[in-house]
Coordinates of C-alpha atoms in Angstrom, one line a residue:
M56 CA -135.5 -120.6 155.0
T57 CA -132.0 -121.7 155.9
A58 CA -130.9 -125.3 155.1
I59 CA -131.5 -127.9 157.8
G60 CA -128.4 -128.9 159.8
P61 CA -126.1 -131.6 158.5
V62 CA -127.4 -134.3 161.0
D63 CA -131.0 -133.7 160.0
K64 CA -130.1 -133.6 156.3
K65 CA -128.3 -136.9 156.5
A66 CA -131.2 -138.5 158.4
V67 CA -133.7 -137.3 155.8
M68 CA -131.7 -138.5 152.8
K69 CA -131.0 -141.9 154.5
L70 CA -134.7 -142.5 154.5
L71 CA -135.7 -140.8 151.3
I72 CA -133.3 -142.4 148.9
P73 CA -134.1 -146.1 149.8
A74 CA -137.8 -145.2 149.6
L75 CA -137.3 -143.9 146.1
I76 CA -135.2 -146.9 145.1
C77 CA -138.0 -149.2 146.3
N78 CA -140.5 -147.1 144.3
M79 CA -138.4 -147.2 141.1
L80 CA -137.7 -150.9 141.3
A81 CA -141.4 -151.6 141.6
F82 CA -142.2 -149.2 138.8
T83 CA -139.5 -150.4 136.3
S84 CA -140.0 -154.1 136.9
I85 CA -143.2 -153.9 134.9
L86 CA -141.6 -152.6 131.7
P87 CA -140.3 -155.9 130.2
L88 CA -143.7 -157.5 131.0
F89 CA -145.7 -155.6 128.5
P90 CA -145.5 -158.4 125.8
T91 CA -146.7 -161.0 128.4
I92 CA -149.4 -158.6 129.6
L93 CA -150.7 -158.1 126.0
N94 CA -150.7 -161.8 125.3
Y95 CA -152.7 -162.4 128.4
Y96 CA -155.4 -159.8 127.6
S97 CA -155.7 -160.9 124.0
K98 CA -157.0 -164.3 125.1
E99 CA -160.7 -165.2 125.3
G100 CA -162.0 -164.6 128.8
H101 CA -159.7 -161.6 129.5
R102 CA -160.2 -159.7 126.3
D103 CA -162.8 -156.9 126.8
W104 CA -164.3 -153.8 125.1
L105 CA -161.4 -151.5 126.1
Y106 CA -158.8 -153.9 124.7
D107 CA -160.6 -154.2 121.4
I108 CA -161.0 -150.4 121.0
S109 CA -157.4 -149.8 121.9
V110 CA -156.2 -152.4 119.4
K111 CA -158.3 -151.0 116.6
G112 CA -157.2 -147.5 117.3
L113 CA -153.5 -148.3 117.4
Q114 CA -153.8 -150.4 114.3
S115 CA -155.5 -147.5 112.4
F116 CA -152.7 -145.2 113.5
Q117 CA -150.0 -147.7 112.4
E118 CA -151.6 -148.1 109.0
A119 CA -151.8 -144.3 108.6
I120 CA -148.1 -143.9 109.1
G121 CA -147.0 -147.1 107.3
V122 CA -146.0 -149.4 110.1
P123 CA -145.7 -153.0 108.7
H124 CA -147.9 -155.5 110.5
S125 CA -145.9 -157.2 113.1
E126 CA -146.8 -158.6 116.5
R127 CA -143.6 -157.1 117.9
Y128 CA -144.4 -153.6 116.6
D129 CA -147.9 -153.9 117.9
K130 CA -146.5 -154.6 121.4
V131 CA -144.1 -151.7 121.3
F132 CA -146.9 -149.3 120.3
F133 CA -149.2 -150.7 123.0
G134 CA -146.4 -150.2 125.5
G135 CA -145.9 -146.7 124.2
F136 CA -149.6 -146.0 124.5
L137 CA -149.7 -147.0 128.1
G138 CA -146.5 -145.1 128.8
S139 CA -148.0 -141.9 127.3
L140 CA -151.1 -142.4 129.3
F141 CA -149.0 -142.7 132.5
S142 CA -147.1 -139.5 131.6
A143 CA -150.3 -137.6 130.8
L144 CA -151.7 -138.5 134.2
Q145 CA -148.5 -137.3 135.9
F146 CA -148.9 -134.1 133.9
I147 CA -152.3 -133.6 135.6
S148 CA -151.4 -134.7 139.1
S149 CA -147.8 -133.5 139.7
P150 CA -148.4 -129.8 140.3
T151 CA -151.5 -130.4 142.4
L152 CA -149.7 -132.9 144.7
G153 CA -146.7 -130.6 144.8
S154 CA -148.8 -127.7 145.9
L155 CA -150.6 -129.8 148.5
S156 CA -147.2 -130.7 150.0
D157 CA -146.8 -126.9 150.7
I158 CA -150.0 -127.1 152.8
Y159 CA -150.0 -130.5 154.5
G160 CA -146.3 -131.2 154.5
R161 CA -144.0 -133.3 152.4
R162 CA -144.2 -136.4 154.6
A163 CA -148.0 -136.6 154.4
I164 CA -148.3 -136.1 150.6
I165 CA -145.4 -138.5 149.7
S166 CA -147.0 -141.1 152.0
L167 CA -150.3 -140.5 150.3
C168 CA -148.7 -141.2 147.0
C169 CA -147.2 -144.4 148.4
I170 CA -150.6 -145.6 149.6
M171 CA -152.2 -144.8 146.1
T172 CA -149.3 -146.7 144.5
F173 CA -150.0 -149.7 146.8
I174 CA -153.6 -149.7 145.8
S175 CA -152.7 -149.6 142.1
Y176 CA -150.4 -152.7 142.6
V177 CA -153.2 -154.6 144.5
N178 CA -155.5 -153.8 141.6
W179 CA -152.9 -155.0 139.2
L180 CA -152.7 -158.3 141.1
K181 CA -156.4 -158.8 140.6
A182 CA -156.7 -157.4 137.1
D183 CA -158.4 -160.2 135.1
T184 CA -159.5 -157.8 132.4
F185 CA -157.7 -155.1 130.4
A186 CA -160.0 -152.4 131.7
Y187 CA -159.1 -153.3 135.3
F188 CA -155.4 -153.3 134.4
V189 CA -155.7 -149.8 132.8
L190 CA -157.4 -148.7 136.0
S191 CA -154.4 -149.8 138.0
R192 CA -152.1 -147.9 135.6
I193 CA -154.3 -144.8 136.0
L194 CA -154.0 -145.0 139.8
G195 CA -150.3 -145.5 139.5
G196 CA -149.9 -142.5 137.2
L197 CA -151.9 -140.2 139.4
S198 CA -149.8 -141.3 142.4
K199 CA -146.4 -140.4 140.8
G200 CA -146.3 -137.0 142.4
N201 CA -143.9 -138.6 144.9
I202 CA -141.0 -137.5 142.6
N203 CA -141.8 -133.8 142.7
V204 CA -142.4 -134.0 146.5
A205 CA -139.0 -135.7 146.8
T206 CA -137.6 -132.7 144.8
A207 CA -139.3 -130.3 147.2
I208 CA -137.7 -132.2 150.2
V209 CA -134.3 -131.8 148.6
S210 CA -135.0 -128.1 148.2
D211 CA -136.0 -128.0 151.9
V212 CA -132.9 -129.6 153.3
Y213 CA -130.2 -128.4 150.9
S214 CA -129.3 -124.8 150.4
P215 CA -129.6 -123.5 146.8
E216 CA -125.8 -123.8 146.4
D217 CA -125.9 -127.5 147.4
H218 CA -129.1 -128.4 145.6
P219 CA -127.3 -130.4 142.8
K220 CA -125.9 -132.8 145.4
G221 CA -129.4 -133.7 146.6
M222 CA -130.8 -133.9 143.1
A223 CA -127.8 -136.2 142.1
F224 CA -128.9 -138.6 144.9
I225 CA -132.4 -138.7 143.5
G226 CA -130.8 -139.3 140.0
I227 CA -128.7 -142.2 141.4
S228 CA -131.8 -143.8 142.9
Y229 CA -133.5 -143.5 139.5
S230 CA -130.5 -145.0 137.7
L231 CA -130.4 -147.9 140.2
G232 CA -134.1 -148.5 139.7
F233 CA -133.8 -148.5 135.9
L234 CA -130.7 -150.6 136.0
V235 CA -132.0 -153.4 138.3
G236 CA -135.8 -153.2 137.9
P237 CA -136.1 -154.2 134.2
M238 CA -133.8 -157.1 134.8
I239 CA -136.1 -158.4 137.6
G240 CA -139.0 -157.8 135.3
A241 CA -137.3 -159.8 132.5
Y242 CA -136.8 -162.7 135.0
F243 CA -140.5 -162.6 135.9
S244 CA -141.4 -162.7 132.3
T245 CA -139.5 -166.0 131.9
I246 CA -141.2 -167.7 134.8
A247 CA -144.7 -166.2 134.4
S248 CA -147.5 -168.7 134.4
P249 CA -149.9 -168.3 131.5
D250 CA -152.9 -168.4 133.9
A251 CA -151.5 -165.9 136.4
P252 CA -148.6 -163.9 134.7
F253 CA -148.9 -161.0 137.2
A254 CA -148.8 -162.8 140.5
S255 CA -145.1 -162.8 141.1
P256 CA -144.3 -159.2 139.8
A257 CA -147.4 -157.7 141.4
I258 CA -146.6 -159.3 144.8
F259 CA -143.0 -158.1 144.4
S260 CA -144.2 -154.6 143.7
I261 CA -146.6 -154.7 146.7
V262 CA -143.8 -155.8 149.0
L263 CA -141.5 -153.1 147.8
T264 CA -144.2 -150.5 148.3
V265 CA -144.7 -151.7 151.9
L266 CA -141.0 -151.3 152.4
E267 CA -141.1 -147.8 150.9
F268 CA -143.9 -146.8 153.3
G269 CA -141.8 -148.1 156.2
F270 CA -139.0 -145.7 155.2
L271 CA -141.5 -142.8 154.7
F272 CA -143.1 -143.5 158.1
F273 CA -139.9 -142.5 159.9
L274 CA -139.2 -139.6 157.5
P275 CA -139.1 -136.3 159.4
E276 CA -141.1 -133.4 158.1
T277 CA -138.9 -130.9 156.2
L278 CA -141.4 -128.2 155.4
D279 CA -140.8 -125.1 157.5
L280 CA -143.9 -123.9 159.3
K281 CA -143.1 -120.3 158.2
E282 CA -143.4 -121.5 154.5
Q283 CA -146.7 -123.5 155.0
K284 CA -149.5 -122.3 152.7
S285 CA -153.2 -122.4 153.3
L286 CA -155.9 -124.4 151.4
D287 CA -157.3 -121.1 150.2
D288 CA -154.1 -120.4 148.3
I289 CA -154.5 -123.7 146.4
K290 CA -158.2 -123.0 145.7
K291 CA -157.2 -119.7 144.2
T292 CA -154.7 -121.3 141.9
R293 CA -156.6 -124.5 140.9
K294 CA -156.8 -123.5 137.2
E295 CA -153.2 -122.4 137.2
L296 CA -152.1 -125.9 138.3
I297 CA -153.8 -127.8 135.4
T298 CA -153.9 -125.4 132.5
P299 CA -150.9 -125.9 130.1
K300 CA -150.6 -122.2 129.3
D301 CA -150.4 -121.3 133.1
L302 CA -148.0 -124.2 133.7
F303 CA -145.6 -123.0 131.1
Q304 CA -145.9 -119.4 132.5
F305 CA -145.4 -120.7 136.1
T306 CA -148.4 -118.6 137.0
A307 CA -149.1 -120.5 140.3
V308 CA -145.7 -119.6 141.7
N309 CA -145.9 -116.5 143.9
A310 CA -142.8 -114.8 142.6
P311 CA -141.9 -111.5 141.0
Q312 CA -142.5 -111.5 137.2
E313 CA -138.8 -111.1 136.6
K314 CA -138.2 -114.4 138.4
K315 CA -141.1 -116.1 136.6
N316 CA -139.6 -115.0 133.2
E317 CA -136.4 -116.9 134.2
M318 CA -138.4 -119.9 135.2
Q319 CA -140.3 -119.9 131.9
K320 CA -137.1 -119.9 129.9
V321 CA -135.7 -122.9 131.9
G322 CA -139.1 -124.6 131.6
W323 CA -139.2 -124.3 127.8
I324 CA -135.6 -125.6 127.5
Y325 CA -136.5 -128.6 129.8
F326 CA -139.7 -129.3 127.8
L327 CA -138.1 -129.2 124.4
F328 CA -135.2 -131.4 125.5
L329 CA -137.4 -134.1 127.0
F330 CA -139.8 -133.9 124.1
L331 CA -137.0 -134.8 121.6
Y332 CA -135.1 -137.1 124.1
S333 CA -138.2 -139.3 124.8
G334 CA -138.6 -139.7 121.0
L335 CA -135.3 -141.5 120.8
E336 CA -136.0 -143.5 123.9
F337 CA -139.3 -144.8 122.4
T338 CA -138.2 -145.5 118.8
L339 CA -135.0 -147.2 119.7
P340 CA -136.6 -150.7 119.9
F341 CA -137.9 -150.2 116.4
L342 CA -134.5 -149.3 115.0
T343 CA -132.6 -152.1 116.8
H344 CA -135.1 -154.7 115.6
L345 CA -135.1 -153.4 112.0
R346 CA -131.3 -153.0 111.6
F347 CA -129.9 -155.6 114.0
N348 CA -132.7 -157.9 114.7
F349 CA -132.1 -157.5 118.5
D350 CA -134.3 -159.6 120.8
N351 CA -135.6 -158.4 124.2
M352 CA -132.5 -159.6 126.0
Q353 CA -130.1 -157.7 123.6
Q354 CA -132.2 -154.6 124.0
G355 CA -132.1 -155.0 127.7
K356 CA -128.3 -155.0 127.5
L357 CA -128.5 -151.5 125.8
Y358 CA -130.3 -150.1 128.8
L359 CA -127.9 -151.9 131.2
F360 CA -125.0 -150.3 129.3
T361 CA -126.5 -146.8 129.7
G362 CA -127.4 -147.3 133.3
L363 CA -123.9 -148.4 134.3
L364 CA -122.5 -145.3 132.7
M365 CA -125.1 -143.0 134.3
L366 CA -124.3 -144.0 137.9
P367 CA -120.7 -142.8 138.1
I368 CA -121.5 -139.6 136.1
Q369 CA -124.3 -138.7 138.6
A370 CA -122.3 -139.8 141.7
R371 CA -119.0 -138.2 140.8
Y372 CA -119.6 -135.5 138.2
V373 CA -123.1 -134.0 138.7
R374 CA -123.1 -134.3 142.5
K375 CA -119.7 -132.6 143.0
T376 CA -120.3 -129.8 140.5
P377 CA -121.1 -126.5 142.3
I378 CA -124.4 -124.8 141.5
E379 CA -122.9 -122.0 139.5
K380 CA -121.5 -124.6 137.0
Q381 CA -124.7 -126.6 136.7
K382 CA -125.8 -124.6 133.6
A383 CA -122.5 -125.7 131.9
V384 CA -123.3 -129.3 132.9
A385 CA -126.7 -129.0 131.3
E386 CA -125.2 -127.5 128.1
F387 CA -122.7 -130.3 127.9
G388 CA -125.5 -132.9 128.4
I389 CA -127.7 -131.4 125.6
A390 CA -124.6 -131.1 123.3
C391 CA -124.0 -134.9 123.9
I392 CA -127.4 -135.9 122.8
I393 CA -126.8 -134.4 119.4
P394 CA -124.0 -136.8 118.4
A395 CA -126.0 -139.5 120.1
Y396 CA -128.8 -139.0 117.6
L397 CA -126.4 -138.7 114.6
L398 CA -124.5 -141.9 115.5
V399 CA -127.8 -143.8 116.0
A400 CA -129.0 -142.4 112.6
V401 CA -126.1 -143.8 110.7
A402 CA -125.3 -146.9 112.8
K403 CA -124.9 -150.0 110.7
T404 CA -123.0 -152.0 113.3
P405 CA -123.7 -152.5 117.0
L406 CA -120.3 -150.7 117.8
V407 CA -121.5 -147.5 116.3
L408 CA -124.9 -147.9 118.0
Y409 CA -123.2 -148.3 121.4
A410 CA -121.0 -145.2 120.7
G411 CA -124.3 -143.3 120.2
L412 CA -125.6 -144.7 123.5
F413 CA -122.5 -143.6 125.2
F414 CA -123.4 -139.9 124.5
Y415 CA -127.0 -140.7 125.2
A416 CA -126.1 -141.9 128.7
I417 CA -124.2 -138.7 129.4
A418 CA -127.2 -136.6 128.5
S419 CA -129.5 -138.9 130.6
A420 CA -127.3 -138.5 133.7
T421 CA -126.9 -134.7 133.5
V422 CA -129.6 -132.5 131.8
V423 CA -132.7 -133.1 133.9
T424 CA -130.8 -133.0 137.2
S425 CA -129.0 -129.8 136.3
L426 CA -132.0 -127.9 134.9
T427 CA -134.1 -128.9 138.0
S428 CA -131.4 -127.4 140.2
L429 CA -131.3 -124.2 138.1
V430 CA -135.1 -123.6 138.2
H431 CA -135.1 -124.1 142.0
V432 CA -132.2 -121.6 142.5
I433 CA -134.1 -118.8 140.8
Y434 CA -136.5 -118.2 143.6
P435 CA -135.9 -120.6 146.5
Q436 CA -137.8 -118.7 149.2
N437 CA -141.1 -120.6 149.3
E438 CA -143.6 -122.8 147.4
K439 CA -141.0 -125.4 146.6
G440 CA -143.7 -128.1 146.2
V441 CA -145.6 -126.0 143.6
L442 CA -142.5 -125.2 141.7
A443 CA -141.3 -128.9 141.7
G444 CA -144.8 -130.0 140.6
I445 CA -145.0 -127.6 137.7
F446 CA -141.5 -128.4 136.5
R447 CA -142.1 -132.1 136.7
S448 CA -145.5 -131.7 135.0
L449 CA -143.8 -130.0 132.0
G450 CA -141.5 -133.0 131.7
C451 CA -144.5 -135.4 131.8
L452 CA -146.2 -133.5 129.0
A453 CA -143.1 -133.8 126.9
R454 CA -142.9 -137.5 127.6
A455 CA -146.6 -137.9 126.7
L456 CA -146.3 -136.2 123.3
G457 CA -142.7 -137.1 122.3
P458 CA -143.2 -140.8 121.5
V459 CA -146.3 -140.2 119.4
I460 CA -144.7 -137.5 117.2
S461 CA -141.3 -139.3 116.9
S462 CA -142.8 -142.6 116.0
T463 CA -144.9 -140.9 113.3
F464 CA -141.8 -139.3 111.7
F465 CA -139.8 -142.6 112.2
W466 CA -142.2 -144.6 110.0
L467 CA -143.1 -141.9 107.6
L468 CA -139.6 -140.7 106.8
G469 CA -137.4 -143.5 107.9
A470 CA -135.0 -144.0 110.9
T471 CA -132.1 -142.1 109.5
T472 CA -134.0 -139.0 108.5
C473 CA -136.0 -139.0 111.8
Y474 CA -132.8 -139.1 114.0
I475 CA -131.0 -136.5 111.9
M476 CA -134.0 -134.2 112.2
G477 CA -134.0 -134.8 116.0
A478 CA -130.3 -133.9 116.2
L479 CA -130.8 -130.7 114.3
L480 CA -133.9 -129.7 116.4
L481 CA -131.9 -130.3 119.6
F482 CA -129.7 -127.3 118.7
I483 CA -132.8 -125.2 119.7
P484 CA -132.8 -126.0 123.4
L485 CA -129.0 -125.9 123.4
I486 CA -128.9 -122.4 121.9
L487 CA -131.7 -121.2 124.2
L488 CA -129.7 -122.5 127.2
K489 CA -126.5 -120.9 126.0
R490 CA -128.2 -117.6 125.7
L491 CA -129.8 -117.9 129.1
E492 CA -128.2 -115.8 131.8
N493 CA -126.9 -118.2 134.5
P494 CA -129.5 -117.9 137.4
A495 CA -126.9 -119.5 139.8
A496 CA -124.3 -117.0 139.0
K497 CA -126.5 -114.2 140.4
K498 CA -126.6 -116.0 143.7
T499 CA -122.8 -115.9 144.0
V500 CA -122.4 -112.2 143.2

């Protein structure tokens, strides 16, 4: 399939990017609210069986790995538990929704995801018990296939050579969401009523989702009819879309084995990187509280700092780098996360900590976007939705497992040892990537 003409491409991205920004603002605004949420559900009248089971289970895990009893740590672990649940659900839903977009079209499936997200926020608004709140998060996690459908749309409208430009736009929308959304959520946490702490943020998320649906309503279909798959194709590959072994082997992608072998190599690099990366992301609040006694606002400034760095890197560096050099960009990004881990490991002052976060921001802005472009350039002929879903699902699995493993090592071995181990282990995906033959270079020959 040839790339869609410049006018159509521009029209698609003008609708897709604001839709993704609305989605990310709604999604990230909840993150600073977890302490308020847990306080609400711990009270009599809102506390239920699921909350009690969750608290006991997490406390047993904390005791096993030596976490000192602290309300703050309890909340971080609870937030991590819900985040891992969210990622695990995306691991299940992403490849299926991506493959369905190859049958029913991108516009239909991304709109379906938006409707499911809307329902999850309505449930959140009415969630007077913890079980009801978890149900809303389950619906939200299952609906997050919109990201891989958006990736498939980029693959539809951009040629393989220009794929990084489209992915950079998606990355920018993510950065904006993570830059602004938590700040909005922090504001909501300061004005939240003890009796109805979710009213304002839930209504805010509902309004944003309605705006998102408005943009998607006018989004043109980008799937070429020649590439449209049948429902029988999906039925044949149902197991291959949910079994971890088949996902790592890209079994559901109808491509020559030689191409699948290349995809598998990129997939493993992507998984290993995100597995280790998400560990730093999750344990950072523990470290900043232990060493520097940072409060929520000071920790929010850390993410503001990284977000402000990520935006220009994605807009000026990643977007303008040609596809044949995206492998080098990914290598540079993984190489940067290694000193990030080491600096955080030895940081005794905020200045050294921020120096580590500088390298962390470079990795955050480059690696995922570049590796996604590389896997899509290997075999761009068809099944872009399936490929995007599988690749995204591997990342979700990494984000579901990484925080649990890293927090265990953090408390058993200490922060310094944990981060030094992370830095050393990150040499594995870096070496694997350096040994990988550049898939994009073959396209230019």
